[in-house]
Amino acid sequence: MSTKTKRFILPESEIPTQWYNIVADMPNKPLLPLNPKTRQPLQASDLYPIFAKALAQQEMNQTDAWIDIPEPVREQYKNYRCTPLVRAYELEKALGTPAHIYFKNESVSPIGSHKLNSALAQAYFCKQEGITNITTETGAGQWGAALSYAAKAFGLELAVYMVKISYEQKPYRRSIMQTFGAQVTASPSMSTKAGRKILTEHPNHQGSLGTAISEAIELAMNTPNCKYTLGSVLNHVTLHQTIIGLEAEKQMALTGEYPDMVIGCFGGGSNFGGISFPFMRHNLKSGKKTRFIAAEPDSCPKLTRGVFRYDFGDEAGYTPLLPMFTLGHNFAPANIHAGGLRYHGAGTIVSQLLKDKMMEAVDIPQLESFQAGCLFAQTEGIIPAPESCHAIAATIREANKCKESGEEKVILFNLSGHGLIDMASYDKFLAGDLVNYSLSDEVINENIKELDDMLK
Ligand SMILES: *Cc1c(COP(=O)(O)O)cnc(C)c1O
């Protein structure tokens, strides 16, 4: 009889009581966001018109390494945390690799992804400050679904702008949001100035996170007692997601191993930062040499082929200028099925860490990502979200390198979500209807030149 442990489980009493703010421990702090009009560095108070104060303060906090998790948020976390850490024995066997592969399973949240970790925190801090309404954007619908759940949990009204292509491709995410009581609008829409402008210029615009963010911010600014929330990219979102890595750190201790590599898929950086930063602190503070690998789609390669610039977070240019790796805020990514990875820029913390070579990035073609996802489903029994498939593909690449070299490396990746509401994408893949969308240098350079001309 085998005595191998597959799932490493922690009781709810082990849910961390604090989030980890890596900025406090970074030797080179991220550059500060700039006010787009004055080009002066922002203060937290500049963000108060858009964000809850507590979240704006977390966003700008460069000094406190540990931020308390409010008790009502921890209570909500008990509905699904601690999430399991799993050793992927069957995947290892199928690959014939000597590597030890572990994954942190964030797909067990009631909404099916890691996004709920930050949604609950953001809804709580808004409620605390007497806010009654919140707005947001959503790409594939994961963030909108998570925030709908969180808004209901803390008694807030929510309006969601959903990227039009996803609104059509992923109708069940819209149903989930509506089931939790949120109001959902396809973006670009005629309901905002930003949306009307985009639709006038491009009547068939399929939407992007950039357009949806512009609309959600505009609505928040024009509605009393209403704030905007964001599901990725910003520092405070990644802060909340560090609960993933903090739990994984305790669970890796139970395995008796320590990761040589930590891998996450990359949209704006929140699940990647969430699993990585708690481990990266040991690289920063005690000389560990773990590699951190962000896996992005090759159709939206801001980390591997973008440039480090000040850029807007949205299409219309409502956000502060953020120092980030970017493809330019006018970049319109191909309609790949990993909707959560179709964003033009990277968070400022991750951008600084990449610049300082504290982490690496790889880009993954769409077909390779789905092949990886199918192998994972067939071996480990969980159908991964199309986004998560990128992390799996990067893991398989590394495991195959171990097979060649014979090295018994320990790889930890984050399974950011399940794909049970993304079966239309799997259908297309299985029918042979999906293609790769590699980008030419010309397209990338054109967008970046547009950005540089605009910021002159
Ligand atoms: C949103 C999403 C992502 C990408 O967002 P990050 O902020 O980069 O983590 C990845 N996986 C899933 C399942 C998502 O819903």
Coordinates of C-alpha atoms and ligand atoms in Angstrom, one line a residue:
M1 CA 0.0 0.0 0.0
S2 CA 1.3 3.4 -0.9
T3 CA 1.8 6.0 1.9
K4 CA 2.5 8.8 -0.5
T5 CA 0.7 12.0 0.5
K6 CA -1.0 13.7 -2.5
R7 CA -2.9 16.6 -1.0
F8 CA -1.4 18.8 1.7
I9 CA -4.3 20.2 3.7
L10 CA -4.2 22.9 6.4
P11 CA -7.1 23.6 8.9
E12 CA -8.9 26.9 8.7
S13 CA -7.1 28.0 11.9
E14 CA -4.0 28.2 9.6
I15 CA -5.5 30.8 7.3
P16 CA -2.9 33.6 7.5
T17 CA -3.7 36.7 9.6
Q18 CA -1.7 39.1 7.5
W19 CA -0.9 39.7 3.8
Y20 CA 2.7 40.2 2.7
N21 CA 3.7 43.5 1.1
I22 CA 6.9 42.7 -0.8
V23 CA 7.6 46.4 -1.7
A24 CA 8.8 46.9 1.9
D25 CA 11.6 44.4 1.3
M26 CA 12.5 45.4 -2.3
P27 CA 15.9 47.0 -2.6
N28 CA 14.7 49.0 -5.6
K29 CA 11.2 50.3 -5.0
P30 CA 8.8 50.5 -8.0
L31 CA 8.7 54.0 -9.5
L32 CA 5.7 56.0 -8.3
P33 CA 2.7 56.4 -10.5
L34 CA 2.3 59.9 -12.0
N35 CA -0.6 62.2 -12.3
P36 CA -1.2 62.3 -16.0
K37 CA -1.9 66.1 -16.1
T38 CA 0.9 67.4 -13.8
R39 CA 3.3 64.4 -14.3
Q40 CA 4.0 64.7 -10.6
P41 CA 4.2 61.5 -8.4
L42 CA 0.8 60.5 -6.9
Q43 CA -0.1 60.6 -3.2
A44 CA -2.5 58.0 -1.8
S45 CA -5.0 60.9 -1.5
D46 CA -5.0 61.4 -5.2
L47 CA -6.6 58.0 -5.5
Y48 CA -9.4 58.6 -3.0
P49 CA -11.9 59.8 -5.6
I50 CA -11.7 56.4 -7.3
F51 CA -10.7 53.9 -4.7
A52 CA -11.7 53.2 -1.1
K53 CA -9.1 55.0 1.2
A54 CA -7.8 51.8 2.8
L55 CA -7.1 50.3 -0.6
A56 CA -5.5 53.5 -1.9
Q57 CA -3.2 53.4 1.2
Q58 CA -2.3 49.8 0.6
E59 CA -1.6 50.7 -3.0
M60 CA 1.0 53.3 -2.0
N61 CA 2.5 51.5 1.1
Q62 CA 6.2 51.0 0.7
T63 CA 7.1 50.5 4.3
D64 CA 5.0 47.9 6.0
A65 CA 5.9 44.3 5.1
W66 CA 2.8 42.9 6.8
I67 CA -0.8 44.1 6.6
D68 CA -3.5 42.7 8.9
I69 CA -6.3 40.8 7.2
P70 CA -9.6 42.1 8.8
E71 CA -11.4 39.4 10.8
P72 CA -14.7 39.6 8.6
V73 CA -12.5 38.9 5.5
R74 CA -10.8 35.9 7.2
E75 CA -14.3 34.7 8.2
Q76 CA -15.3 34.8 4.5
Y77 CA -12.0 33.0 3.5
K78 CA -13.2 30.1 5.7
N79 CA -15.7 29.2 3.1
Y80 CA -12.9 27.8 0.9
R81 CA -9.5 28.3 2.5
C82 CA -7.0 27.0 3.2
T83 CA -6.9 25.7 -0.4
P84 CA -5.1 22.4 -1.0
L85 CA -1.5 22.0 -2.2
V86 CA -1.3 18.9 -4.4
R87 CA 1.6 16.8 -5.6
A88 CA 0.9 16.1 -9.3
Y89 CA 2.2 12.5 -9.3
E90 CA 0.2 11.4 -12.3
L91 CA 1.4 14.4 -14.4
E92 CA 5.0 13.6 -13.4
K93 CA 4.5 10.0 -14.5
A94 CA 2.9 11.0 -17.8
L95 CA 5.9 13.3 -18.5
G96 CA 8.5 10.7 -17.3
T97 CA 10.2 13.6 -15.4
P98 CA 12.3 13.3 -12.3
A99 CA 10.9 16.7 -11.2
H100 CA 8.6 16.9 -8.3
I101 CA 5.6 19.0 -9.4
Y102 CA 3.2 20.6 -6.9
F103 CA 0.3 22.9 -7.5
K104 CA -1.7 25.2 -5.3
N105 CA -5.4 24.6 -6.1
E106 CA -7.1 28.0 -6.2
S107 CA -9.9 26.5 -8.4
V108 CA -11.7 25.3 -5.3
S109 CA -13.1 28.8 -4.4
P110 CA -16.9 29.0 -4.8
I111 CA -16.3 31.1 -7.9
G112 CA -13.6 28.8 -9.3
S113 CA -10.6 31.1 -9.2
H114 CA -8.2 33.0 -7.0
K115 CA -10.0 36.3 -7.8
L116 CA -12.2 35.9 -4.8
N117 CA -9.2 36.5 -2.4
S118 CA -9.1 40.1 -3.4
A119 CA -12.8 40.6 -4.2
L120 CA -13.7 39.9 -0.6
A121 CA -11.0 42.2 0.7
Q122 CA -12.0 45.1 -1.6
A123 CA -15.7 44.7 -0.9
Y124 CA -15.1 44.7 2.8
F125 CA -12.9 47.9 2.8
C126 CA -15.5 49.7 0.6
K127 CA -18.3 48.7 3.0
Q128 CA -16.3 49.9 6.0
E129 CA -16.0 53.4 4.5
G130 CA -19.8 53.7 3.9
I131 CA -19.7 53.1 0.2
T132 CA -22.9 51.7 -1.2
N133 CA -22.1 51.1 -4.9
I134 CA -19.1 49.7 -6.7
T135 CA -18.1 49.3 -10.4
T136 CA -15.6 47.2 -12.2
E137 CA -14.6 45.7 -15.5
T138 CA -14.2 42.0 -16.3
G139 CA -12.5 40.1 -19.1
A140 CA -13.4 36.5 -19.1
G141 CA -15.8 37.1 -16.3
Q142 CA -13.8 35.6 -13.5
W143 CA -13.3 38.9 -11.7
G144 CA -16.8 40.1 -12.2
A145 CA -18.1 36.7 -10.9
A146 CA -15.9 36.9 -7.8
L147 CA -16.8 40.5 -7.1
S148 CA -20.5 39.8 -7.5
Y149 CA -20.2 37.1 -4.8
A150 CA -18.2 39.5 -2.6
A151 CA -20.6 42.5 -3.2
K152 CA -23.5 40.3 -2.1
A153 CA -21.5 39.0 1.0
F154 CA -20.9 42.6 2.2
G155 CA -24.1 44.2 1.0
L156 CA -23.0 46.4 -1.9
E157 CA -24.6 47.1 -5.3
L158 CA -22.3 46.2 -8.2
A159 CA -22.2 47.3 -11.9
V160 CA -19.9 45.3 -14.1
Y161 CA -18.6 46.2 -17.6
M162 CA -17.8 43.0 -19.3
V163 CA -15.5 42.8 -22.4
K164 CA -17.9 42.3 -25.3
I165 CA -16.2 39.3 -26.9
S166 CA -16.3 37.5 -23.5
Y167 CA -19.9 38.6 -22.9
E168 CA -20.7 36.7 -26.1
Q169 CA -18.2 33.8 -25.7
K170 CA -18.8 33.2 -21.9
P171 CA -22.6 33.7 -21.3
Y172 CA -22.5 31.6 -18.1
R173 CA -20.1 33.9 -16.3
R174 CA -22.7 36.7 -17.0
S175 CA -25.4 34.4 -15.6
I176 CA -23.3 33.9 -12.5
M177 CA -22.9 37.6 -11.9
Q178 CA -26.6 38.2 -12.4
T179 CA -27.4 35.3 -10.1
F180 CA -25.5 37.1 -7.4
G181 CA -27.4 40.3 -8.2
A182 CA -24.9 42.3 -10.2
Q183 CA -25.8 44.5 -13.2
V184 CA -23.8 43.5 -16.3
T185 CA -23.2 45.6 -19.4
A186 CA -21.1 44.6 -22.5
S187 CA -18.2 47.0 -23.2
P188 CA -17.8 49.1 -25.2
S189 CA -21.3 50.3 -24.5
M190 CA -23.3 53.5 -25.3
S191 CA -23.8 54.1 -21.6
T192 CA -20.6 56.1 -21.1
K193 CA -18.7 58.8 -22.9
A194 CA -15.6 56.6 -23.2
G195 CA -17.7 53.7 -24.7
R196 CA -19.6 56.0 -27.1
K197 CA -16.3 57.4 -28.4
I198 CA -14.8 54.0 -29.0
L199 CA -18.0 52.7 -30.8
T200 CA -18.2 55.8 -33.0
E201 CA -14.6 55.3 -34.1
H202 CA -14.8 51.4 -34.3
P203 CA -18.4 50.2 -34.5
N204 CA -17.3 46.6 -34.4
H205 CA -14.9 46.9 -31.5
Q206 CA -14.9 43.6 -29.6
G207 CA -13.9 45.3 -26.3
S208 CA -10.8 44.9 -24.2
L209 CA -10.0 45.2 -20.6
G210 CA -8.8 48.7 -21.4
T211 CA -12.2 49.8 -22.8
A212 CA -14.1 48.2 -19.9
I213 CA -11.9 49.9 -17.3
S214 CA -12.5 53.3 -18.9
E215 CA -16.2 52.8 -18.7
A216 CA -16.2 51.4 -15.1
I217 CA -14.1 54.4 -13.9
E218 CA -16.3 56.9 -15.6
L219 CA -19.4 55.4 -14.0
A220 CA -17.7 55.4 -10.6
M221 CA -16.7 59.1 -11.0
N222 CA -20.2 60.1 -12.0
T223 CA -22.1 58.2 -9.3
P224 CA -22.4 59.4 -5.7
N225 CA -21.0 57.1 -3.0
C226 CA -19.6 54.8 -5.6
K227 CA -16.0 53.5 -6.0
Y228 CA -14.2 51.6 -8.7
T229 CA -12.5 48.2 -8.0
L230 CA -9.9 46.3 -10.1
G231 CA -9.2 42.6 -10.2
S232 CA -5.5 42.6 -11.2
V233 CA -2.5 44.8 -12.0
L234 CA -2.6 47.1 -8.9
N235 CA -0.4 46.6 -5.9
H236 CA -3.2 46.2 -3.4
V237 CA -4.8 43.4 -5.5
T238 CA -1.5 41.4 -5.5
L239 CA -1.1 42.1 -1.8
H240 CA -4.4 40.3 -1.1
Q241 CA -3.4 37.4 -3.4
T242 CA -0.2 36.7 -1.3
I243 CA -2.5 34.6 0.9
I244 CA -1.9 31.9 -1.8
G245 CA 1.9 31.9 -1.4
L246 CA 1.7 32.3 2.4
E247 CA -0.4 29.2 2.7
A248 CA 1.7 27.4 0.1
E249 CA 4.8 28.2 2.1
K250 CA 3.4 26.4 5.2
Q251 CA 2.2 23.5 3.0
M252 CA 5.6 23.1 1.2
A253 CA 7.1 22.8 4.7
L254 CA 4.7 19.8 5.3
T255 CA 6.1 18.1 2.1
G256 CA 9.7 18.5 3.4
E257 CA 10.7 20.2 0.1
Y258 CA 11.3 23.8 -1.0
P259 CA 10.5 25.0 -4.5
D260 CA 13.4 25.5 -7.0
M261 CA 10.9 27.2 -9.3
V262 CA 7.6 28.9 -8.7
I263 CA 5.4 29.4 -11.8
G264 CA 2.2 31.4 -12.4
C265 CA 0.2 32.5 -15.5
F266 CA 0.3 36.2 -16.0
G267 CA -2.5 38.6 -16.9
G268 CA -1.7 41.7 -14.8
G269 CA 0.3 39.7 -12.2
S270 CA -1.9 39.1 -9.2
N271 CA -2.0 35.3 -9.1
F272 CA 1.7 35.2 -10.1
G273 CA 2.7 37.7 -7.5
G274 CA 0.3 36.0 -5.0
I275 CA 2.1 32.7 -5.2
S276 CA 5.6 34.1 -5.8
F277 CA 6.2 37.0 -3.4
P278 CA 6.1 35.0 -0.1
F279 CA 8.8 32.7 -1.5
M280 CA 10.7 35.6 -3.1
R281 CA 11.1 37.2 0.2
H282 CA 13.5 34.4 1.1
N283 CA 15.5 35.2 -2.0
L284 CA 15.6 38.9 -1.0
K285 CA 16.3 38.3 2.7
S286 CA 18.1 35.0 3.1
G287 CA 19.8 34.1 -0.1
K288 CA 17.5 31.5 -1.5
K289 CA 17.8 31.0 -5.2
T290 CA 14.3 30.0 -6.3
R291 CA 13.4 31.0 -9.9
F292 CA 10.1 32.7 -10.5
I293 CA 8.6 32.3 -13.9
A294 CA 5.6 34.2 -15.3
A295 CA 3.8 32.5 -18.2
E296 CA 2.0 34.9 -20.6
P297 CA 0.3 34.2 -23.9
D298 CA 2.5 34.9 -27.0
S299 CA -0.4 37.0 -28.4
C300 CA -0.1 39.5 -25.5
P301 CA 3.6 39.4 -24.6
K302 CA 4.2 42.5 -22.5
L303 CA 6.8 40.9 -20.2
T304 CA 8.8 39.1 -22.9
R305 CA 8.5 41.7 -25.8
G306 CA 7.0 44.8 -24.3
V307 CA 9.0 47.9 -23.1
F308 CA 9.3 49.5 -19.7
R309 CA 7.5 52.8 -19.8
Y310 CA 5.0 55.0 -18.1
D311 CA 1.7 54.1 -19.6
F312 CA -2.0 54.3 -18.9
G313 CA -3.9 51.3 -17.4
D314 CA -6.9 51.8 -19.6
E315 CA -7.8 52.6 -23.2
A316 CA -9.2 56.1 -22.6
G317 CA -6.3 57.3 -20.4
Y318 CA -8.3 57.9 -17.2
T319 CA -5.9 56.1 -14.9
P320 CA -2.6 57.5 -13.5
L321 CA 0.5 56.8 -15.5
L322 CA 2.0 53.6 -14.3
P323 CA 5.6 52.5 -14.7
M324 CA 5.2 49.1 -16.3
F325 CA 6.2 46.7 -18.9
T326 CA 3.6 47.4 -21.6
L327 CA 2.6 46.9 -25.2
G328 CA 1.0 50.3 -25.2
H329 CA -2.5 51.0 -23.9
N330 CA -3.9 51.1 -27.5
F331 CA -2.8 47.5 -28.0
A332 CA -5.7 45.3 -29.1
P333 CA -4.9 41.7 -28.3
A334 CA -6.1 38.9 -30.5
N335 CA -9.3 37.1 -29.4
I336 CA -7.6 34.3 -27.6
H337 CA -9.6 32.2 -25.1
A338 CA -7.5 33.0 -22.1
G339 CA -9.5 36.2 -21.6
G340 CA -7.9 37.0 -18.3
L341 CA -4.5 37.3 -19.9
R342 CA -5.5 39.8 -22.6
Y343 CA -4.2 42.9 -20.9
H344 CA -1.6 45.3 -22.4
G345 CA 0.5 46.0 -19.2
A346 CA 2.0 44.4 -16.1
G347 CA 1.7 45.6 -12.5
T348 CA 4.4 48.0 -11.3
I349 CA 5.9 45.7 -8.6
V350 CA 6.3 42.8 -11.1
S351 CA 7.7 45.3 -13.7
Q352 CA 10.4 46.4 -11.3
L353 CA 11.2 42.9 -10.3
L354 CA 11.6 41.8 -13.9
K355 CA 13.8 44.8 -14.6
D356 CA 15.9 43.8 -11.6
K357 CA 16.1 40.2 -12.9
M358 CA 14.4 38.8 -9.7
M359 CA 12.0 36.9 -12.0
E360 CA 11.7 35.6 -15.6
A361 CA 8.9 35.4 -18.1
V362 CA 8.0 33.0 -20.9
D363 CA 5.4 33.3 -23.7
I364 CA 3.2 30.4 -24.6
P365 CA 1.3 29.9 -27.9
Q366 CA -2.4 29.2 -27.5
L367 CA -2.3 25.6 -28.9
E368 CA 0.5 24.6 -26.5
S369 CA -1.5 26.0 -23.6
F370 CA -4.6 23.9 -24.4
Q371 CA -2.4 20.8 -25.1
A372 CA -1.0 21.3 -21.6
G373 CA -4.4 21.8 -20.1
C374 CA -5.8 18.6 -21.7
L375 CA -2.8 16.6 -20.4
F376 CA -3.3 18.0 -16.9
A377 CA -7.1 17.2 -17.0
Q378 CA -6.4 13.6 -18.1
T379 CA -3.7 13.1 -15.4
E380 CA -4.8 15.1 -12.4
G381 CA -8.6 15.1 -13.1
I382 CA -9.1 18.9 -13.0
I383 CA -10.0 20.9 -16.1
P384 CA -7.9 24.0 -15.8
A385 CA -9.0 27.6 -16.8
P386 CA -7.5 28.6 -20.2
E387 CA -5.4 31.1 -18.3
S388 CA -4.0 28.5 -15.9
C389 CA -3.1 26.3 -18.9
H390 CA -0.3 28.8 -19.5
A391 CA 1.3 28.0 -16.1
I392 CA 0.9 24.3 -16.8
A393 CA 2.6 24.6 -20.2
A394 CA 5.5 26.5 -18.6
T395 CA 5.7 23.8 -15.9
I396 CA 5.8 21.1 -18.5
R397 CA 8.6 22.8 -20.4
E398 CA 10.6 23.0 -17.1
A399 CA 9.8 19.4 -16.2
N400 CA 10.9 18.2 -19.7
K401 CA 14.2 20.1 -19.2
C402 CA 14.6 18.1 -15.9
K403 CA 14.0 14.9 -17.9
E404 CA 16.8 15.8 -20.2
S405 CA 19.3 16.8 -17.5
G406 CA 18.1 14.2 -15.0
E407 CA 17.7 16.8 -12.3
E408 CA 15.1 16.2 -9.6
K409 CA 13.9 19.9 -9.3
V410 CA 10.9 20.9 -7.2
I411 CA 8.4 22.9 -9.2
L412 CA 5.4 24.7 -7.7
F413 CA 2.8 26.3 -9.9
N414 CA -0.5 28.0 -9.2
L415 CA -3.6 26.5 -10.6
S416 CA -5.4 29.9 -10.7
G417 CA -8.8 28.5 -11.7
H418 CA -10.9 25.7 -13.2
G419 CA -12.2 25.7 -16.8
L420 CA -15.7 24.3 -16.3
I421 CA -17.3 27.5 -17.5
D422 CA -14.8 27.7 -20.4
M423 CA -15.8 24.5 -22.2
A424 CA -16.7 26.4 -25.3
S425 CA -13.0 27.1 -25.6
Y426 CA -12.1 23.5 -25.1
D427 CA -14.7 22.5 -27.7
K428 CA -13.0 24.7 -30.3
F429 CA -9.6 23.4 -29.4
L430 CA -10.8 19.8 -29.7
A431 CA -12.4 20.5 -33.0
G432 CA -9.1 21.9 -34.3
D433 CA -10.6 25.4 -34.7
L434 CA -8.1 27.3 -32.5
V435 CA -5.0 28.9 -34.0
N436 CA -1.8 30.6 -32.6
Y437 CA -1.6 34.4 -32.8
S438 CA 2.1 35.3 -32.8
L439 CA 2.8 39.0 -33.2
S440 CA 5.2 40.6 -35.6
D441 CA 7.8 43.1 -34.3
E442 CA 6.1 45.7 -36.6
V443 CA 2.8 45.5 -34.7
I444 CA 4.5 45.8 -31.4
N445 CA 6.8 48.6 -32.4
E446 CA 3.9 50.6 -33.9
N447 CA 1.9 50.5 -30.7
I448 CA 4.9 51.5 -28.7
K449 CA 5.7 54.4 -31.0
E450 CA 2.2 55.6 -30.7
L451 CA 2.6 55.6 -26.9
D452 CA 6.0 57.4 -27.1
D453 CA 4.6 60.1 -29.4
M454 CA 1.6 60.6 -27.1
L455 CA 3.7 61.0 -24.0
K456 CA 6.3 63.4 -25.6
Ligands
LIG1 C1 -7.9 36.8 -14.1 C2 -7.3 35.5 -14.1 C3 -5.9 35.3 -14.4 C4 -5.0 36.5 -14.7 O1 -5.0 37.5 -13.8 P1 -3.7 37.8 -12.9 O2 -4.0 39.1 -12.2 O3 -2.5 37.9 -13.7 O4 -3.6 36.6 -11.9 C5 -5.4 34.1 -14.4 N1 -6.1 33.0 -14.1 C6 -7.4 33.1 -13.9 C7 -8.2 31.8 -13.6 C8 -8.1 34.3 -13.9 O5 -9.4 34.4 -13.6

